[in-house]
Amino acid sequence: MKRLTLFLLVLTALTSVNYAAQRADYRIIPLPKSVEADTTHVFLLKDNMAISYDATKPDMARIAQYLAVWTLETTGLRLSLTPNNKNAAIRLTLIAAKKNGKPTKKSKKTTASSNIGQPLEDYTLTVGQSGILLQANEPVGLFRAAQTLRKSLPVQAVTPSQPSDPVELPYVRITDSPRFSYRGVLLDCSRHFFSVDFIKQYLDVMALHGSNQFHWHITDDQGWRFEVKAYPKLAWEGSVREQTVIGPGNSGIYDGQPHGGYYTQEDCREIVRYAAERYINVIPEIDLPGHMMGALHVFPNLGCKGGPYPVMTRWGVCRDVLCGGNPETLVFLKKVLGELCDVFPSKFIHIGGDECPKDRWRECPKCQAKIQELGLKATEKHSAEDQLQTYINREVEHFLNERGRDLIGWDEILAGGLTEGSIVMSWRGTKGGIEAAKQHHRVIMSPNVFAYIDHPQLKDVAKQPRTTGSYIVSCSKMYSFEPVIPEELTDAERDYILGVQTNLWTEHVAYPEHAFYQLLPRLGAMSEVQWCSPAQKDFEDFRTRLPRLTKLYDRIGVKYCHEVE
Ligand code: TNX
């Protein structure tokens, strides 16, 4: 009899566990600040459970909807959306931030998060007996919490029309917030045009990694891709190059195919909206006064020599740039930037400023006359021509400031002296960024040897699609980047480092699959540079967490490099 009872007990236990439950794992990428798990207890997430949210608060329904979609995508579990339901398995809650013990609507904490006008992104994610609780001060925090839950879930085999297996979530308390407020990714859509649909997918992948700034490079020597209503030919004609040089470097062999494409202002607004729904700000870049052959093709009178100027069909730095002495140059730039500001609400506007050779300006009577007029004199540090570029930057900055915007430029803007409030994006190493921080200017670190993902990621370049070749930016190299070195900057100067950015230049990247291959999984490595504290970082540990993220890449259908060095 005793034996029979025991047998029945075992049988009941076995039959009640008639599923192959997989477990959530909170050691995601980027690693949250604190994960306190109790693996002896689990909450079972099952089909038809509910997600609740406060329907009176902005953005909540949308975030709940994302979470339902992501859970379905990853686990096959179907969750329902039920506003204001205290008994729901998953609950999204906004909590008023406290100031001096009193609740306030918006936290006034002056961390890096507030210095770029981003709401605070802190959140907590708790799993216990009553279910899964996501809490934050702002919707963006709930979005981050929802992404964390998404990445913690196992990617399960899903059979449509069959109920999916429940998921075991160990009890946990996660508290998280990012190290840097600026976590950027650049996409160059001038060298190759990418569709609006692709850009949306790119933004989704950025959001998955916690990035919040999309630096969109939309004009350059090889194609002007921003519609300007005052100058329609810019997009119609400035966007088309006759052909493209083949292979890395400038081989001298051309494909014979025209390449074009541009974004209408409506396209841009759609991208801004889509990004904003994913808590990403879009920073457009009009690269000036160099990298302007797209525009010079249409307006040859704006070049020192008067043209003709073909839209460039090969890569590299072009000696022809906007004339610094022609008053029409500033009229043109202000018209373009005016329309840009109408379309892009971003607080930051990028004006390029890189790789502007001064050969033409040195010989141009108009530029030299302007230098005289402004009384610019070469000093030990700054040539007169570099100062002429600063004069243009100052005019442009004033124009942007009047519209409530701040100017970002590549580190070349240091050459003629920084204008008052300019922000420096340091790409030729970190030197420019350090110099700018010492001058009390805000800085974004994007040093090419650590952050340029147009470069190969594996030592054996033959294994990869051919790209720019001069150095390797492996995952581990990128991961090892530390943007704030104490010996280089004082505490006060360090506060000027807003964050870090990785850049996908596309001279040799023409297709979406290739773009994702260049981006992933390196964006995973970059996300820990951007999000985690130095003490948390450990490349070998990152490696062990990566396969779960790449499973998710497979599930959402994006390409990535399968090897990691
Ligand atoms: C330098 S980064 C450039 C880009 C190129 C890139 C290729 C920067 C400010 N200028 O125009 O696309 O190198 O790696």
mmCIF file of N, CA and C in Angstrom, residues 99-156:
data_model
loop_
_atom_site.group_PDB
_atom_site.id
_atom_site.type_symbol
_atom_site.label_atom_id
_atom_site.label_comp_id
_atom_site.label_asym_id
_atom_site.label_seq_id
_atom_site.Cartn_x
_atom_site.Cartn_y
_atom_site.Cartn_z
ATOM 1 N N LYS A 99 11.822 63.599 -4.425
ATOM 2 C CA LYS A 99 12.826 64.640 -4.188
ATOM 3 C C LYS A 99 12.582 65.156 -2.779
ATOM 4 N N ASN A 100 13.587 65.118 -1.938
ATOM 5 C CA ASN A 100 13.457 65.482 -0.517
ATOM 6 C C ASN A 100 12.279 64.752 0.132
ATOM 7 N N GLY A 101 12.137 63.527 -0.232
ATOM 8 C CA GLY A 101 11.062 62.743 0.358
ATOM 9 C C GLY A 101 9.708 62.982 -0.277
ATOM 10 N N LYS A 102 9.584 64.058 -1.052
ATOM 11 C CA LYS A 102 8.287 64.351 -1.666
ATOM 12 C C LYS A 102 8.296 63.887 -3.118
ATOM 13 N N PRO A 103 7.193 63.297 -3.542
ATOM 14 C CA PRO A 103 7.185 62.881 -4.948
ATOM 15 C C PRO A 103 7.184 64.097 -5.876
ATOM 16 N N THR A 104 7.962 64.023 -6.942
ATOM 17 C CA THR A 104 7.954 65.102 -7.933
ATOM 18 C C THR A 104 7.617 64.484 -9.283
ATOM 19 N N LYS A 105 7.161 65.317 -10.156
ATOM 20 C CA LYS A 105 6.769 64.800 -11.476
ATOM 21 C C LYS A 105 7.981 64.341 -12.268
ATOM 22 N N LYS A 106 8.988 65.224 -12.340
ATOM 23 C CA LYS A 106 10.192 64.891 -13.084
ATOM 24 C C LYS A 106 11.400 64.992 -12.163
ATOM 25 N N SER A 107 12.243 63.996 -12.198
ATOM 26 C CA SER A 107 13.433 64.070 -11.370
ATOM 27 C C SER A 107 14.370 65.131 -11.937
ATOM 28 N N LYS A 108 15.017 65.866 -11.033
ATOM 29 C CA LYS A 108 15.898 66.943 -11.492
ATOM 30 C C LYS A 108 17.371 66.540 -11.365
ATOM 31 N N LYS A 109 17.596 65.242 -11.132
ATOM 32 C CA LYS A 109 18.954 64.780 -10.912
ATOM 33 C C LYS A 109 19.878 65.255 -12.047
ATOM 34 N N THR A 110 21.004 65.850 -11.705
ATOM 35 C CA THR A 110 21.878 66.326 -12.788
ATOM 36 C C THR A 110 22.945 65.283 -13.094
ATOM 37 N N THR A 111 22.526 64.190 -13.631
ATOM 38 C CA THR A 111 23.489 63.200 -14.093
ATOM 39 C C THR A 111 23.702 63.458 -15.569
ATOM 40 N N ALA A 112 24.593 62.667 -16.150
ATOM 41 C CA ALA A 112 24.810 62.770 -17.588
ATOM 42 C C ALA A 112 23.488 62.643 -18.332
ATOM 43 N N SER A 113 22.538 61.870 -17.783
ATOM 44 C CA SER A 113 21.268 61.682 -18.481
ATOM 45 C C SER A 113 20.555 62.993 -18.696
ATOM 46 N N SER A 114 20.610 63.858 -17.686
ATOM 47 C CA SER A 114 19.884 65.107 -17.865
ATOM 48 C C SER A 114 20.679 66.105 -18.689
ATOM 49 N N ASN A 115 22.023 65.961 -18.724
ATOM 50 C CA ASN A 115 22.753 66.982 -19.452
ATOM 51 C C ASN A 115 22.602 66.872 -20.967
ATOM 52 N N ILE A 116 22.011 65.833 -21.494
ATOM 53 C CA ILE A 116 21.677 65.859 -22.916
ATOM 54 C C ILE A 116 20.159 65.894 -23.096
ATOM 55 N N GLY A 117 19.484 66.299 -22.051
ATOM 56 C CA GLY A 117 18.047 66.473 -22.179
ATOM 57 C C GLY A 117 17.289 65.171 -22.310
ATOM 58 N N GLN A 118 17.887 64.062 -21.875
ATOM 59 C CA GLN A 118 17.207 62.765 -21.920
ATOM 60 C C GLN A 118 16.535 62.520 -20.572
ATOM 61 N N PRO A 119 15.305 62.060 -20.556
ATOM 62 C CA PRO A 119 14.733 61.706 -19.261
ATOM 63 C C PRO A 119 15.511 60.553 -18.638
ATOM 64 N N LEU A 120 15.414 60.429 -17.352
ATOM 65 C CA LEU A 120 16.174 59.383 -16.671
ATOM 66 C C LEU A 120 15.710 58.000 -17.106
ATOM 67 N N GLU A 121 16.656 57.124 -17.243
ATOM 68 C CA GLU A 121 16.347 55.815 -17.806
ATOM 69 C C GLU A 121 16.359 54.682 -16.773
ATOM 70 N N ASP A 122 16.547 55.032 -15.502
ATOM 71 C CA ASP A 122 16.626 54.006 -14.451
ATOM 72 C C ASP A 122 15.342 53.165 -14.421
ATOM 73 N N TYR A 123 15.500 51.901 -14.059
ATOM 74 C CA TYR A 123 14.323 51.045 -13.894
ATOM 75 C C TYR A 123 14.638 49.917 -12.913
ATOM 76 N N THR A 124 13.584 49.287 -12.430
ATOM 77 C CA THR A 124 13.777 48.027 -11.706
ATOM 78 C C THR A 124 12.877 46.971 -12.335
ATOM 79 N N LEU A 125 13.336 45.756 -12.268
ATOM 80 C CA LEU A 125 12.561 44.617 -12.768
ATOM 81 C C LEU A 125 12.579 43.578 -11.656
ATOM 82 N N THR A 126 11.399 43.251 -11.150
ATOM 83 C CA THR A 126 11.319 42.325 -10.022
ATOM 84 C C THR A 126 10.473 41.127 -10.411
ATOM 85 N N VAL A 127 10.956 39.934 -10.102
ATOM 86 C CA VAL A 127 10.147 38.733 -10.306
ATOM 87 C C VAL A 127 9.963 38.076 -8.944
ATOM 88 N N GLY A 128 8.728 37.814 -8.608
ATOM 89 C CA GLY A 128 8.415 37.181 -7.324
ATOM 90 C C GLY A 128 7.156 36.346 -7.467
ATOM 91 N N GLN A 129 6.623 35.977 -6.319
ATOM 92 C CA GLN A 129 5.448 35.101 -6.282
ATOM 93 C C GLN A 129 4.277 35.648 -7.105
ATOM 94 N N SER A 130 4.099 36.984 -7.030
ATOM 95 C CA SER A 130 2.920 37.550 -7.686
ATOM 96 C C SER A 130 3.165 37.887 -9.150
ATOM 97 N N GLY A 131 4.360 37.652 -9.623
ATOM 98 C CA GLY A 131 4.602 37.886 -11.041
ATOM 99 C C GLY A 131 5.791 38.792 -11.304
ATOM 100 N N ILE A 132 5.689 39.524 -12.415
ATOM 101 C CA ILE A 132 6.828 40.291 -12.933
ATOM 102 C C ILE A 132 6.458 41.767 -12.892
ATOM 103 N N LEU A 133 7.264 42.534 -12.172
ATOM 104 C CA LEU A 133 6.949 43.944 -12.008
ATOM 105 C C LEU A 133 8.044 44.804 -12.636
ATOM 106 N N LEU A 134 7.641 45.670 -13.570
ATOM 107 C CA LEU A 134 8.568 46.596 -14.215
ATOM 108 C C LEU A 134 8.248 47.992 -13.703
ATOM 109 N N GLN A 135 9.243 48.655 -13.105
ATOM 110 C CA GLN A 135 8.987 49.980 -12.537
ATOM 111 C C GLN A 135 10.036 50.977 -12.996
ATOM 112 N N ALA A 136 9.577 52.208 -13.274
ATOM 113 C CA ALA A 136 10.512 53.259 -13.690
ATOM 114 C C ALA A 136 9.888 54.615 -13.433
ATOM 115 N N ASN A 137 10.734 55.642 -13.467
ATOM 116 C CA ASN A 137 10.224 57.011 -13.303
ATOM 117 C C ASN A 137 9.600 57.524 -14.588
ATOM 118 N N GLU A 138 10.160 57.088 -15.693
ATOM 119 C CA GLU A 138 9.750 57.607 -17.001
ATOM 120 C C GLU A 138 9.459 56.431 -17.931
ATOM 121 N N PRO A 139 8.617 56.659 -18.944
ATOM 122 C CA PRO A 139 8.344 55.581 -19.895
ATOM 123 C C PRO A 139 9.615 54.970 -20.493
ATOM 124 N N VAL A 140 10.637 55.808 -20.749
ATOM 125 C CA VAL A 140 11.858 55.257 -21.339
ATOM 126 C C VAL A 140 12.462 54.179 -20.430
ATOM 127 N N GLY A 141 12.354 54.352 -19.134
ATOM 128 C CA GLY A 141 12.859 53.350 -18.195
ATOM 129 C C GLY A 141 12.078 52.045 -18.320
ATOM 130 N N LEU A 142 10.763 52.170 -18.509
ATOM 131 C CA LEU A 142 9.942 50.961 -18.690
ATOM 132 C C LEU A 142 10.306 50.257 -19.990
ATOM 133 N N PHE A 143 10.619 51.057 -21.004
ATOM 134 C CA PHE A 143 11.036 50.475 -22.285
ATOM 135 C C PHE A 143 12.330 49.680 -22.090
ATOM 136 N N ARG A 144 13.273 50.252 -21.333
ATOM 137 C CA ARG A 144 14.529 49.528 -21.070
ATOM 138 C C ARG A 144 14.230 48.251 -20.272
ATOM 139 N N ALA A 145 13.324 48.350 -19.306
ATOM 140 C CA ALA A 145 12.981 47.180 -18.488
ATOM 141 C C ALA A 145 12.354 46.099 -19.369
ATOM 142 N N ALA A 146 11.497 46.524 -20.300
ATOM 143 C CA ALA A 146 10.845 45.559 -21.186
ATOM 144 C C ALA A 146 11.879 44.878 -22.090
ATOM 145 N N GLN A 147 12.872 45.646 -22.548
ATOM 146 C CA GLN A 147 13.941 45.047 -23.372
ATOM 147 C C GLN A 147 14.740 44.042 -22.540
ATOM 148 N N THR A 148 14.960 44.366 -21.269
ATOM 149 C CA THR A 148 15.711 43.449 -20.400
ATOM 150 C C THR A 148 14.938 42.142 -20.226
ATOM 151 N N LEU A 149 13.619 42.263 -20.013
ATOM 152 C CA LEU A 149 12.815 41.049 -19.866
ATOM 153 C C LEU A 149 12.856 40.239 -21.174
ATOM 154 N N ARG A 150 12.725 40.953 -22.286
ATOM 155 C CA ARG A 150 12.767 40.301 -23.603
ATOM 156 C C ARG A 150 14.046 39.480 -23.775
ATOM 157 N N LYS A 151 15.188 40.101 -23.431
ATOM 158 C CA LYS A 151 16.469 39.428 -23.640
ATOM 159 C C LYS A 151 16.722 38.330 -22.616
ATOM 160 N N SER A 152 16.011 38.388 -21.487
ATOM 161 C CA SER A 152 16.179 37.351 -20.467
ATOM 162 C C SER A 152 15.430 36.074 -20.834
ATOM 163 N N LEU A 153 14.404 36.207 -21.649
ATOM 164 C CA LEU A 153 13.577 35.045 -21.980
ATOM 165 C C LEU A 153 14.324 34.083 -22.907
ATOM 166 N N PRO A 154 14.069 32.787 -22.760
ATOM 167 C CA PRO A 154 14.726 31.842 -23.669
ATOM 168 C C PRO A 154 14.099 31.917 -25.062
ATOM 169 N N VAL A 155 14.935 31.775 -26.084
ATOM 170 C CA VAL A 155 14.398 31.716 -27.450
ATOM 171 C C VAL A 155 13.965 30.264 -27.676
ATOM 172 N N GLN A 156 12.671 30.037 -27.660
ATOM 173 C CA GLN A 156 12.143 28.666 -27.694
ATOM 174 C C GLN A 156 11.710 28.278 -29.094
#
